[in-house]
Coordinates of C-alpha atoms in Angstrom, one line a residue:
M8 CA 33.6 -50.7 19.0
A9 CA 30.8 -48.3 19.2
T10 CA 27.3 -49.7 18.2
N11 CA 24.8 -47.7 16.3
A12 CA 22.6 -47.9 19.6
E13 CA 25.5 -46.4 21.8
I14 CA 26.0 -43.8 19.2
A15 CA 22.4 -42.7 18.9
G16 CA 22.2 -42.7 22.5
R17 CA 25.0 -40.2 22.5
F18 CA 22.7 -38.0 20.3
E19 CA 19.5 -38.5 22.2
E20 CA 21.5 -37.5 25.1
F21 CA 22.6 -34.2 23.1
A22 CA 18.9 -33.6 22.2
D23 CA 17.5 -33.9 25.8
L24 CA 20.4 -31.5 27.4
L25 CA 19.9 -29.1 24.6
E26 CA 16.2 -29.2 25.2
A27 CA 16.7 -28.6 28.8
D28 CA 18.8 -25.7 28.2
D29 CA 15.9 -24.2 26.2
V30 CA 17.7 -24.3 22.8
E31 CA 15.3 -24.6 20.0
Y32 CA 15.5 -26.7 16.9
K33 CA 18.7 -28.4 17.3
P34 CA 17.1 -31.1 19.5
R35 CA 14.8 -32.3 16.8
A36 CA 17.9 -32.4 14.3
Y37 CA 19.8 -34.7 16.7
R38 CA 16.8 -36.7 17.5
R39 CA 16.2 -37.7 13.8
A40 CA 19.9 -38.5 13.3
A41 CA 19.7 -40.6 16.6
E42 CA 16.7 -42.5 15.0
N43 CA 18.3 -43.1 11.9
V44 CA 21.6 -44.0 13.2
R45 CA 20.0 -46.6 15.5
S46 CA 18.0 -48.4 12.7
H47 CA 20.8 -48.1 10.1
P48 CA 21.8 -52.0 8.8
T49 CA 25.4 -51.3 8.9
P50 CA 27.8 -51.0 11.7
I51 CA 28.5 -47.2 11.5
A52 CA 31.6 -47.8 13.3
D53 CA 32.9 -49.7 10.2
Y54 CA 32.6 -46.5 8.1
V55 CA 34.7 -44.8 10.5
A56 CA 37.4 -47.4 10.4
E57 CA 36.9 -47.4 6.7
G58 CA 37.5 -43.8 6.4
D59 CA 34.2 -43.8 4.5
R60 CA 33.0 -40.2 5.4
D61 CA 30.6 -40.1 2.5
A62 CA 28.9 -43.2 3.6
I63 CA 28.3 -41.8 7.1
E64 CA 26.9 -38.6 5.7
D65 CA 24.7 -40.4 3.4
I66 CA 22.5 -41.2 6.3
D67 CA 19.4 -39.5 6.6
G68 CA 19.7 -36.2 9.2
V69 CA 23.7 -36.9 9.2
G70 CA 25.1 -33.8 7.9
D71 CA 28.8 -32.7 8.3
A72 CA 28.6 -31.5 12.0
I73 CA 27.0 -34.5 13.5
A74 CA 29.0 -36.8 11.1
S75 CA 32.1 -35.3 12.8
K76 CA 30.7 -36.0 16.1
I77 CA 30.4 -39.6 14.9
V78 CA 33.7 -39.9 14.2
E79 CA 35.1 -38.4 17.2
Y80 CA 33.0 -40.6 19.4
V81 CA 33.9 -44.1 17.6
E82 CA 37.6 -42.8 17.6
T83 CA 37.9 -41.5 21.1
G84 CA 34.8 -42.8 23.1
S85 CA 33.6 -39.0 23.7
I86 CA 32.4 -35.9 22.1
D87 CA 33.9 -32.7 23.4
E88 CA 30.7 -30.7 22.7
L89 CA 28.6 -33.2 24.8
E90 CA 31.2 -33.2 27.7
E91 CA 30.7 -29.4 27.7
L92 CA 27.0 -29.9 28.0
R93 CA 27.3 -32.5 30.5
A94 CA 29.3 -29.8 32.6
E95 CA 26.7 -26.9 32.2
L96 CA 24.0 -29.3 32.9
P97 CA 25.3 -32.0 35.2
I98 CA 21.8 -33.8 35.0
D99 CA 21.2 -37.4 34.9
I100 CA 18.7 -36.7 32.2
A101 CA 18.3 -40.2 30.9
D102 CA 17.4 -41.3 34.4
I103 CA 15.3 -38.4 35.2
T104 CA 13.3 -38.4 32.0
R105 CA 12.4 -41.8 32.4
V106 CA 10.0 -40.6 35.3
E107 CA 6.6 -40.1 33.5
G108 CA 5.8 -36.5 33.0
V109 CA 9.4 -35.4 33.4
G110 CA 10.5 -34.2 29.9
P111 CA 14.0 -32.5 29.4
K112 CA 12.3 -29.1 29.6
T113 CA 11.1 -30.1 32.9
A114 CA 14.4 -31.4 34.1
G115 CA 16.0 -28.4 33.1
K116 CA 14.1 -26.0 35.0
L117 CA 13.9 -28.5 38.3
Y118 CA 17.8 -28.2 37.8
R119 CA 17.8 -24.6 37.9
E120 CA 15.3 -24.0 40.5
L121 CA 16.2 -26.7 42.7
G122 CA 19.5 -28.0 41.6
I123 CA 18.0 -31.5 41.1
E124 CA 20.8 -33.7 39.2
T125 CA 19.8 -37.2 40.3
L126 CA 16.5 -39.6 40.9
D127 CA 17.5 -39.4 44.3
D128 CA 17.6 -35.5 44.2
L129 CA 14.0 -35.8 42.7
E130 CA 12.6 -38.1 45.0
E131 CA 13.9 -35.9 47.9
A132 CA 12.7 -33.0 46.7
A133 CA 9.0 -34.7 45.8
E134 CA 8.8 -36.1 49.4
N135 CA 9.8 -32.6 51.1
G136 CA 7.1 -30.9 49.1
E137 CA 9.4 -28.7 47.0
I138 CA 8.4 -29.6 43.2
Q139 CA 5.0 -28.1 44.0
E140 CA 6.5 -24.7 44.9
V141 CA 8.3 -24.2 41.6
K142 CA 6.2 -22.1 39.2
G143 CA 4.2 -24.0 36.8
F144 CA 4.0 -27.1 39.0
G145 CA 1.4 -28.3 41.7
P146 CA 0.6 -30.9 44.1
K147 CA -0.5 -33.1 41.1
T148 CA 2.8 -33.0 39.2
E149 CA 4.7 -33.8 42.5
Q150 CA 2.4 -36.9 43.3
N151 CA 2.6 -38.0 39.6
I152 CA 6.6 -37.8 40.0
R153 CA 6.5 -39.8 43.4
D154 CA 4.3 -42.4 41.5
N155 CA 6.3 -43.2 38.7
L156 CA 10.0 -43.1 40.6
E157 CA 10.0 -46.9 41.1
F158 CA 9.4 -47.7 37.6
A159 CA 12.1 -45.2 36.4
R160 CA 14.7 -47.0 38.7
Q161 CA 13.5 -50.6 37.3
V162 CA 13.7 -49.7 34.1
G163 CA 17.4 -47.8 34.2
Q164 CA 19.1 -51.1 34.5
R165 CA 17.9 -52.9 31.4
Y166 CA 18.5 -52.5 27.5
L167 CA 16.0 -52.9 24.8
L168 CA 15.8 -56.4 22.8
G169 CA 16.4 -54.0 19.9
E170 CA 19.6 -53.0 21.3
G171 CA 20.9 -56.3 22.7
R172 CA 19.8 -58.9 20.0
P173 CA 21.8 -57.1 17.1
L174 CA 24.8 -57.2 19.8
A175 CA 24.3 -60.8 20.6
D176 CA 24.2 -61.6 16.7
D177 CA 27.7 -60.3 16.2
V178 CA 29.3 -62.2 19.3
L179 CA 27.4 -65.5 17.8
A180 CA 29.2 -64.7 14.4
F181 CA 32.4 -64.1 16.1
L182 CA 32.3 -67.1 18.3
E183 CA 31.1 -69.4 15.1
S184 CA 34.2 -68.1 13.4
L185 CA 36.7 -69.8 15.8
E186 CA 37.7 -73.3 15.0
E187 CA 37.6 -74.3 18.4
V188 CA 33.7 -73.4 19.1
D189 CA 31.7 -76.7 17.9
R190 CA 28.3 -74.9 18.9
C191 CA 27.0 -71.5 20.1
E192 CA 23.7 -70.2 20.9
V193 CA 22.5 -67.2 23.2
A194 CA 20.5 -68.0 26.3
G195 CA 19.0 -66.3 29.1
S196 CA 16.1 -63.6 28.4
I197 CA 17.4 -62.6 25.0
R198 CA 16.8 -66.0 23.8
R199 CA 13.5 -65.8 25.0
W200 CA 12.9 -62.6 23.4
R201 CA 11.9 -60.4 26.5
E202 CA 11.5 -56.8 25.4
T203 CA 14.2 -55.8 27.7
I204 CA 17.2 -57.5 28.8
G205 CA 20.1 -57.0 31.8
D206 CA 22.9 -58.4 29.7
V207 CA 23.7 -60.9 26.9
D208 CA 24.1 -64.4 28.0
V209 CA 25.9 -66.7 25.3
L210 CA 27.0 -70.6 25.6
A211 CA 29.6 -72.3 23.5
A212 CA 30.6 -75.7 23.1
T213 CA 34.2 -76.4 23.0
D214 CA 36.9 -78.7 24.0
S215 CA 39.2 -76.0 24.2
P216 CA 37.5 -73.8 27.1
E217 CA 40.4 -71.6 28.0
A218 CA 41.5 -70.8 24.4
V219 CA 37.7 -69.9 23.6
V220 CA 37.7 -67.6 26.6
E221 CA 40.9 -66.2 25.7
R222 CA 39.8 -65.5 22.1
F223 CA 36.6 -64.2 23.4
V224 CA 38.4 -61.5 25.9
D225 CA 40.6 -60.5 23.0
W226 CA 37.8 -59.7 20.8
D227 CA 38.1 -56.6 18.9
S228 CA 34.5 -55.4 19.9
V229 CA 35.4 -55.8 23.5
D230 CA 35.5 -52.5 25.2
G231 CA 36.5 -53.8 28.5
E232 CA 37.1 -56.8 30.4
I233 CA 35.2 -57.5 33.7
E234 CA 36.4 -60.8 34.6
S235 CA 37.5 -64.0 33.1
G236 CA 38.3 -67.6 34.3
P237 CA 38.7 -71.0 32.8
A238 CA 35.2 -71.7 31.8
K239 CA 33.4 -68.4 31.6
A240 CA 34.1 -64.6 30.9
S241 CA 32.1 -61.3 31.3
V242 CA 33.1 -58.3 29.2
R243 CA 31.7 -54.8 28.2
V244 CA 30.8 -53.9 24.7
G245 CA 29.6 -50.2 24.9
E246 CA 27.4 -50.2 27.6
I247 CA 26.2 -53.7 27.7
R248 CA 27.4 -56.8 29.5
I249 CA 28.2 -59.9 27.9
D250 CA 28.4 -63.1 29.8
L251 CA 30.0 -66.3 28.0
R252 CA 30.0 -69.8 29.7
V253 CA 31.7 -72.4 27.8
V254 CA 30.7 -76.2 28.2
A255 CA 31.6 -79.4 27.0
P256 CA 30.1 -80.4 23.6
E257 CA 28.3 -83.3 25.3
E258 CA 26.6 -80.9 27.9
F259 CA 25.5 -78.3 25.3
G260 CA 21.7 -79.0 25.1
S261 CA 21.1 -79.4 28.9
A262 CA 23.2 -76.1 29.7
L263 CA 21.3 -74.4 26.9
Q264 CA 18.1 -75.5 28.2
Y265 CA 19.0 -74.6 32.0
F266 CA 20.4 -71.2 31.2
T267 CA 17.8 -70.2 28.5
G268 CA 15.3 -70.2 31.6
S269 CA 12.9 -68.4 32.4
K270 CA 13.5 -69.8 36.2
D271 CA 9.8 -70.3 36.8
H272 CA 10.0 -72.7 33.5
N273 CA 12.9 -74.4 34.8
V274 CA 11.5 -75.1 38.2
T275 CA 8.3 -76.6 36.9
L276 CA 9.7 -78.7 34.5
R277 CA 12.4 -79.8 37.0
N278 CA 9.3 -80.8 39.2
Y279 CA 7.5 -82.4 36.3
A280 CA 10.9 -84.3 35.9
I281 CA 11.1 -85.7 39.6
D282 CA 7.5 -87.0 39.4
R283 CA 8.9 -89.4 36.7
G284 CA 12.0 -90.3 38.5
M285 CA 14.2 -88.0 36.6
K286 CA 16.7 -85.3 37.3
L287 CA 17.4 -82.3 35.4
N288 CA 20.2 -79.7 35.6
E289 CA 23.0 -77.9 33.4
Y290 CA 24.7 -81.1 33.0
G291 CA 22.0 -83.6 31.5
A292 CA 18.6 -85.3 32.1
F293 CA 19.4 -88.4 34.7
D294 CA 17.3 -91.3 35.1
V295 CA 17.4 -91.6 39.1
S296 CA 14.4 -93.9 39.9
D297 CA 16.5 -96.6 41.1
L298 CA 18.5 -94.4 43.5
E299 CA 17.4 -93.9 47.1
D300 CA 18.4 -90.2 47.5
A301 CA 18.2 -88.3 44.0
E302 CA 19.5 -85.1 45.6
E303 CA 22.9 -85.6 46.1
G304 CA 25.4 -84.6 43.5
Q305 CA 24.7 -83.0 40.1
R306 CA 25.8 -86.1 37.9
V307 CA 24.2 -89.0 39.6
G308 CA 22.1 -91.6 37.9
D309 CA 22.0 -92.9 34.5
R310 CA 22.4 -90.0 32.2
V311 CA 20.0 -90.0 29.4
A312 CA 20.0 -86.8 27.6
G313 CA 22.4 -83.7 27.5
E314 CA 24.0 -83.2 24.2
T315 CA 21.1 -81.4 22.5
E316 CA 18.0 -79.4 24.1
E317 CA 15.6 -81.3 22.2
G318 CA 16.8 -84.4 23.8
M319 CA 16.2 -82.9 27.4
Y320 CA 12.4 -82.5 26.6
E321 CA 12.4 -86.0 24.8
A322 CA 13.5 -87.7 27.9
L323 CA 10.5 -86.4 29.8
G324 CA 8.4 -87.5 26.8
L325 CA 7.9 -83.9 25.4
P326 CA 8.1 -82.0 22.6
W327 CA 10.7 -79.2 22.3
I328 CA 9.3 -76.0 23.8
P329 CA 10.2 -73.0 21.8
P330 CA 12.1 -70.5 24.1
E331 CA 9.7 -67.9 23.7
L332 CA 6.9 -69.9 25.6
R333 CA 9.3 -70.8 28.5
E334 CA 7.5 -68.7 30.9
D335 CA 5.5 -70.7 32.8
R336 CA 2.1 -69.8 31.3
G337 CA 0.8 -73.5 30.8
E338 CA 3.5 -74.3 28.2
I339 CA 4.4 -77.6 29.9
E340 CA 0.9 -78.9 30.3
A341 CA 0.4 -77.9 26.5
A342 CA 3.3 -79.9 25.4
E343 CA 2.2 -83.0 27.7
N344 CA -1.2 -82.7 25.7
G345 CA 0.3 -82.2 22.4
D346 CA -1.4 -78.6 22.3
L347 CA 1.6 -76.3 21.6
P348 CA 0.7 -73.9 19.1
E349 CA 2.6 -73.7 15.6
L350 CA 4.0 -70.5 16.2
V351 CA 4.1 -67.5 13.5
T352 CA 7.4 -67.1 11.9
R353 CA 8.6 -64.0 9.7
E354 CA 8.1 -65.9 6.5
D355 CA 4.5 -66.1 7.4
V356 CA 4.2 -62.3 7.2
R357 CA 2.6 -61.2 4.0
G358 CA 2.6 -57.3 4.4
D359 CA 2.3 -54.2 6.7
L360 CA -0.5 -52.2 7.6
H361 CA 0.8 -49.3 9.7
T362 CA 3.9 -47.4 8.4
H363 CA 4.5 -43.7 7.9
T364 CA 5.8 -41.3 5.5
E365 CA 7.2 -37.5 5.0
W366 CA 3.2 -36.8 5.1
S367 CA 3.3 -36.6 8.7
D368 CA 6.6 -37.7 10.8
G369 CA 8.0 -40.2 8.3
N370 CA 11.6 -39.3 6.4
N371 CA 10.4 -40.8 2.9
T372 CA 7.9 -40.4 0.0
V373 CA 5.1 -43.0 -0.2
A374 CA 6.7 -44.4 -3.5
E375 CA 10.0 -45.0 -1.4
M376 CA 8.0 -46.9 1.3
I377 CA 6.2 -48.8 -1.3
A378 CA 9.6 -49.7 -2.7
G379 CA 10.8 -50.7 0.5
A380 CA 7.9 -53.0 1.0
E381 CA 8.8 -54.6 -2.4
E382 CA 12.1 -55.1 -1.5
H383 CA 10.7 -57.3 1.7
G384 CA 8.9 -59.3 -0.9
Y385 CA 5.3 -58.2 0.5
D386 CA 2.1 -59.0 -1.0
Y387 CA 0.3 -55.9 0.4
F388 CA 1.4 -53.0 2.1
G389 CA -0.6 -50.2 4.1
I390 CA 0.4 -46.8 4.4
A391 CA -1.1 -45.0 8.0
D392 CA 0.1 -41.6 8.8
H393 CA -1.0 -39.7 11.7
A394 CA -4.2 -37.7 11.7
E395 CA -4.6 -34.8 13.8
G396 CA -5.3 -35.4 17.3
P397 CA -4.3 -35.3 21.0
G398 CA -0.6 -36.4 21.4
V399 CA 0.7 -36.1 18.1
V400 CA 4.0 -34.6 18.2
G401 CA 3.8 -30.6 16.9
D402 CA 1.5 -30.1 13.7
M403 CA 2.4 -33.4 11.9
G404 CA -1.1 -34.9 12.1
L405 CA -3.3 -34.7 8.9
S406 CA -6.5 -33.0 8.7
D407 CA -9.4 -34.4 6.7
E408 CA -8.5 -32.7 3.6
E409 CA -5.1 -33.7 3.8
I410 CA -6.0 -37.1 4.5
L411 CA -8.0 -37.1 1.0
K412 CA -5.3 -35.8 -1.0
Q413 CA -2.7 -38.4 0.3
V414 CA -5.4 -41.2 -0.7
E415 CA -4.9 -39.9 -4.3
V416 CA -1.2 -40.2 -3.9
V417 CA -1.3 -43.4 -2.5
R418 CA -3.8 -44.6 -5.3
E419 CA -1.4 -43.0 -8.0
A420 CA 1.6 -44.7 -6.5
A421 CA 0.0 -48.1 -6.3
E422 CA -0.6 -48.3 -10.3
D423 CA 3.1 -48.4 -10.6
S424 CA 3.8 -51.4 -7.9
D425 CA 2.8 -55.1 -8.0
L426 CA 1.9 -54.7 -4.5
E427 CA -1.5 -54.1 -3.2
V428 CA -1.4 -50.8 -1.4
F429 CA -3.8 -49.9 1.4
A430 CA -4.5 -46.3 1.7
G431 CA -4.8 -45.9 5.6
I432 CA -4.6 -43.5 8.5
E433 CA -3.5 -43.7 12.3
A434 CA -6.3 -42.1 13.9
N435 CA -6.3 -40.7 17.6
V436 CA -8.2 -42.6 20.2
D437 CA -9.1 -40.0 22.5
A438 CA -9.6 -40.3 26.5
T439 CA -13.3 -41.4 26.0
G440 CA -12.3 -43.8 23.0
E441 CA -13.5 -41.8 20.2
I442 CA -11.7 -41.0 16.9
D443 CA -12.1 -37.6 14.9
L444 CA -12.5 -38.5 11.1
G445 CA -15.3 -37.2 9.1
D446 CA -17.5 -40.1 7.1
D447 CA -16.3 -39.2 3.7
V448 CA -12.6 -39.8 5.2
V449 CA -13.6 -43.2 6.5
D450 CA -15.2 -44.1 3.1
A451 CA -12.2 -43.2 1.0
L452 CA -9.9 -45.4 3.1
D453 CA -8.7 -49.0 3.2
V454 CA -7.5 -49.4 6.8
V455 CA -7.9 -47.5 9.8
V456 CA -5.5 -48.0 12.7
A457 CA -6.4 -46.1 15.9
S458 CA -4.1 -45.4 18.6
P459 CA -3.7 -43.8 22.0
H460 CA -1.4 -41.0 22.2
S461 CA -2.5 -38.7 25.0
A462 CA -4.3 -39.3 28.5
L463 CA -1.9 -42.4 29.3
D464 CA -2.2 -42.3 33.0
Q465 CA -5.7 -43.6 33.2
D466 CA -6.7 -46.2 35.9
A467 CA -7.0 -49.6 34.3
E468 CA -10.7 -49.6 34.4
T469 CA -11.0 -46.4 32.7
A470 CA -8.5 -47.4 30.2
T471 CA -10.3 -50.8 29.4
E472 CA -13.6 -49.1 28.7
R473 CA -11.6 -46.5 26.4
L474 CA -9.9 -49.2 24.4
V475 CA -13.0 -51.3 24.3
R476 CA -15.1 -48.4 22.9
A477 CA -12.5 -47.8 20.2
I478 CA -12.7 -51.5 19.4
E479 CA -16.3 -51.3 19.0
N480 CA -16.1 -48.4 16.5
P481 CA -16.9 -50.0 13.0
A482 CA -15.0 -47.7 11.4
I483 CA -11.6 -48.8 13.0
D484 CA -9.9 -52.3 11.8
V485 CA -6.7 -52.2 13.9
L486 CA -6.3 -50.9 17.5
G487 CA -2.7 -49.7 17.3
H488 CA -0.3 -50.0 20.3
P489 CA -2.9 -50.5 22.7
S490 CA -1.1 -49.0 26.1
G491 CA 1.0 -46.5 24.2
R492 CA 4.0 -47.4 26.3
L493 CA 7.5 -46.4 25.6
L494 CA 9.7 -49.0 27.0
N495 CA 12.3 -47.5 29.6
E496 CA 10.6 -44.2 29.1
R497 CA 6.9 -44.4 29.9
S498 CA 4.7 -47.4 31.4
G499 CA 1.6 -46.2 29.2
L500 CA -1.9 -47.6 29.9
E501 CA -2.9 -50.5 32.0
F502 CA -6.0 -52.6 30.8
D503 CA -7.6 -56.0 30.9
A504 CA -6.2 -57.7 27.8
A505 CA -8.6 -60.7 27.8
E506 CA -11.6 -57.9 28.1
L507 CA -9.9 -56.3 25.1
G508 CA -9.6 -59.6 23.4
R509 CA -13.3 -60.8 23.8
A510 CA -14.2 -57.2 22.2
A511 CA -11.8 -57.7 19.5
A512 CA -13.2 -61.0 18.6
A513 CA -16.7 -60.1 18.8
H514 CA -16.1 -56.8 16.4
S515 CA -13.6 -58.2 14.2
T516 CA -11.2 -55.5 15.1
A517 CA -7.4 -56.5 15.2
L518 CA -5.0 -55.8 18.0
E519 CA -1.7 -54.7 17.1
V520 CA 1.6 -55.9 18.1
N521 CA 3.7 -52.8 17.5
S522 CA 7.1 -54.0 16.5
N523 CA 9.2 -50.7 17.0
P524 CA 11.6 -52.2 19.7
R525 CA 10.7 -49.1 21.9
R526 CA 7.2 -50.2 22.0
L527 CA 6.8 -54.1 21.6
D528 CA 2.9 -53.1 22.2
L529 CA 0.8 -55.6 22.8
W530 CA 3.6 -57.7 24.6
G531 CA 3.7 -61.5 25.1
S532 CA 1.4 -62.0 28.0
A533 CA -1.3 -59.4 26.4
V534 CA -1.1 -61.6 23.1
Q535 CA -1.8 -64.8 24.7
A536 CA -4.6 -63.6 26.9
A537 CA -6.2 -61.8 23.7
V538 CA -5.4 -64.9 21.5
E539 CA -7.2 -67.3 23.7
E540 CA -10.2 -64.9 23.7
G541 CA -10.2 -65.4 19.8
A542 CA -8.8 -61.9 18.9
P543 CA -7.1 -61.3 15.5
I544 CA -3.7 -59.9 15.9
A545 CA -1.9 -57.5 13.5
I546 CA 1.9 -57.5 13.6
N547 CA 3.0 -53.9 12.1
T548 CA 6.3 -52.2 12.3
D549 CA 5.0 -48.4 12.5
A550 CA 7.9 -47.9 10.3
H551 CA 8.6 -44.4 9.5
R552 CA 11.5 -45.5 6.9
P553 CA 11.9 -48.3 4.6
A554 CA 14.9 -49.6 6.8
T555 CA 12.7 -50.0 9.9
L556 CA 10.7 -52.6 8.0
E557 CA 13.1 -54.8 9.4
Y558 CA 11.5 -54.3 12.9
V559 CA 9.0 -56.8 12.0
R560 CA 11.5 -59.4 13.4
W561 CA 10.7 -57.9 16.9
G562 CA 7.0 -58.0 16.3
V563 CA 7.1 -61.8 15.3
H564 CA 8.9 -62.9 18.2
T565 CA 6.8 -60.9 20.6
A566 CA 3.7 -62.6 19.3
R567 CA 5.3 -65.8 19.6
R568 CA 5.9 -65.0 23.3
G569 CA 2.0 -64.7 23.0
W570 CA 1.2 -68.1 21.5
A571 CA 0.2 -66.8 18.1
D572 CA 0.0 -69.0 15.1
P573 CA -0.2 -67.7 11.6
A574 CA -4.1 -68.1 11.5
D575 CA -4.1 -65.7 14.4
V576 CA -2.4 -62.8 12.7
I577 CA -4.2 -61.1 9.9
N578 CA -1.4 -60.0 7.8
T579 CA -0.2 -63.6 7.3
W580 CA -3.6 -64.0 5.4
D581 CA -4.0 -64.0 1.7
L582 CA -5.0 -60.9 0.0
E583 CA -8.9 -62.0 -0.1
D584 CA -9.3 -62.9 3.2
L585 CA -7.4 -59.8 4.3
R586 CA -9.9 -57.3 2.1
A587 CA -12.8 -59.3 3.4
F588 CA -11.6 -58.2 7.1
L589 CA -11.1 -54.9 6.4
H590 CA -14.3 -54.4 4.6

């Protein structure tokens, strides 16, 4: 069954190919539809199965023509018009546009001028000096392409957490519905909530392994079987591979610990166990202190744990370590010393300070976004549309005059809400770390988020100085998506996260964990470095419609990967404390 992410991917390809073919207007319509389809809370394939065409067309940005393409794709697995475009422009558009600086228009021009269709073609042309000979290009552009090819190849094999985790949730719901399954859970990087994944790993405990494997392979959502055996199977749902492993119930905990990883965490934990006369593996925790050779056999020694994951750590005298922390960044030592943090949870988050409306590039009115926040049970909510500046798409940024007008609209809408509504702006951090807002505008606003949107190819030293300068600006409350990265699309700025953390702590500026699954910026290790320096963190969604306020899920788990507790996160604070911070 086609997932929302898969359908959205087809429309993004539509948009890219049309743009590569120099078609105007249509690409933007397809991208808007793709974004709304991707974030839609209900599987759109269900609407197709039910024949509910009205529900499909009710999705913002999906009219009759796009709805027809959705139905065609769900029912047949292809779209005739897209296949025709692919034939006209046989470009691996997704791969090529992952190279920073190569957008769809550039890809189209390189195809027409040099016949470039693949990353290999692009690399060969760059190495041969052919690209700089094309009108509008030059040696610097060609070198930039060479520098970014490796990144493009690496990310092409991984999927966003926001694409993989909903599918994992569907797999778990299916397995939980089987009477033969005693327990089940995801494992691997998806359980550690890494920002990208290679595949979806699932573990199930059962006394009937072959029956569970058979039911799994026959699941309605499966698009193809890759392989299967008595105790494991691999299938494809859409473009994503799902690997199921079934184990005996008494070994579920040990298998879950082992297959969750990370590899580095497991190696350190096994060495910790060896020093204490213990042996850990996927079958359990074994006391081997009385054995001369503890390396022979997997189930040797006195088995003391394995049914639960908590028991595996308890056997070593350690508390259970949350999966997000298992990256070998000091978590085992912290567990031993009783210093593991009480990690932030979704329930701790009381509001969102970075969201958009139709005033810039959002899809909904101020009132509609506030209503969405009310449905989330928030205490407070911030509107922060784009200000004018470098890197803002098209002419969607607001002038100072328009910002002041919007402040009035926000204040008026807030009168009809029980929420505390903050009038804010997302300013643009220019290449030197400055923002362009008048003093009267800053005085009128409740919150200023400032984010880099351009000059994202600076070296690490320059980028760090730029971002620290922004942090030191007393007008700025939150440094938004500090690297400007887009996962699987562009790498963004590199910087010293600890130095940003020190500056943020000194100047009471929050560093954002942008929860959009295409950003997750800051990321886990950067959050950890910043928190260790005392930096305040803000978990914001950057939502462009009410449905994407749900992105907070990804931001919370990213902050957890950075060892953040509720006290570190300003939008878990009560309203009085938050007001004091913002002023």
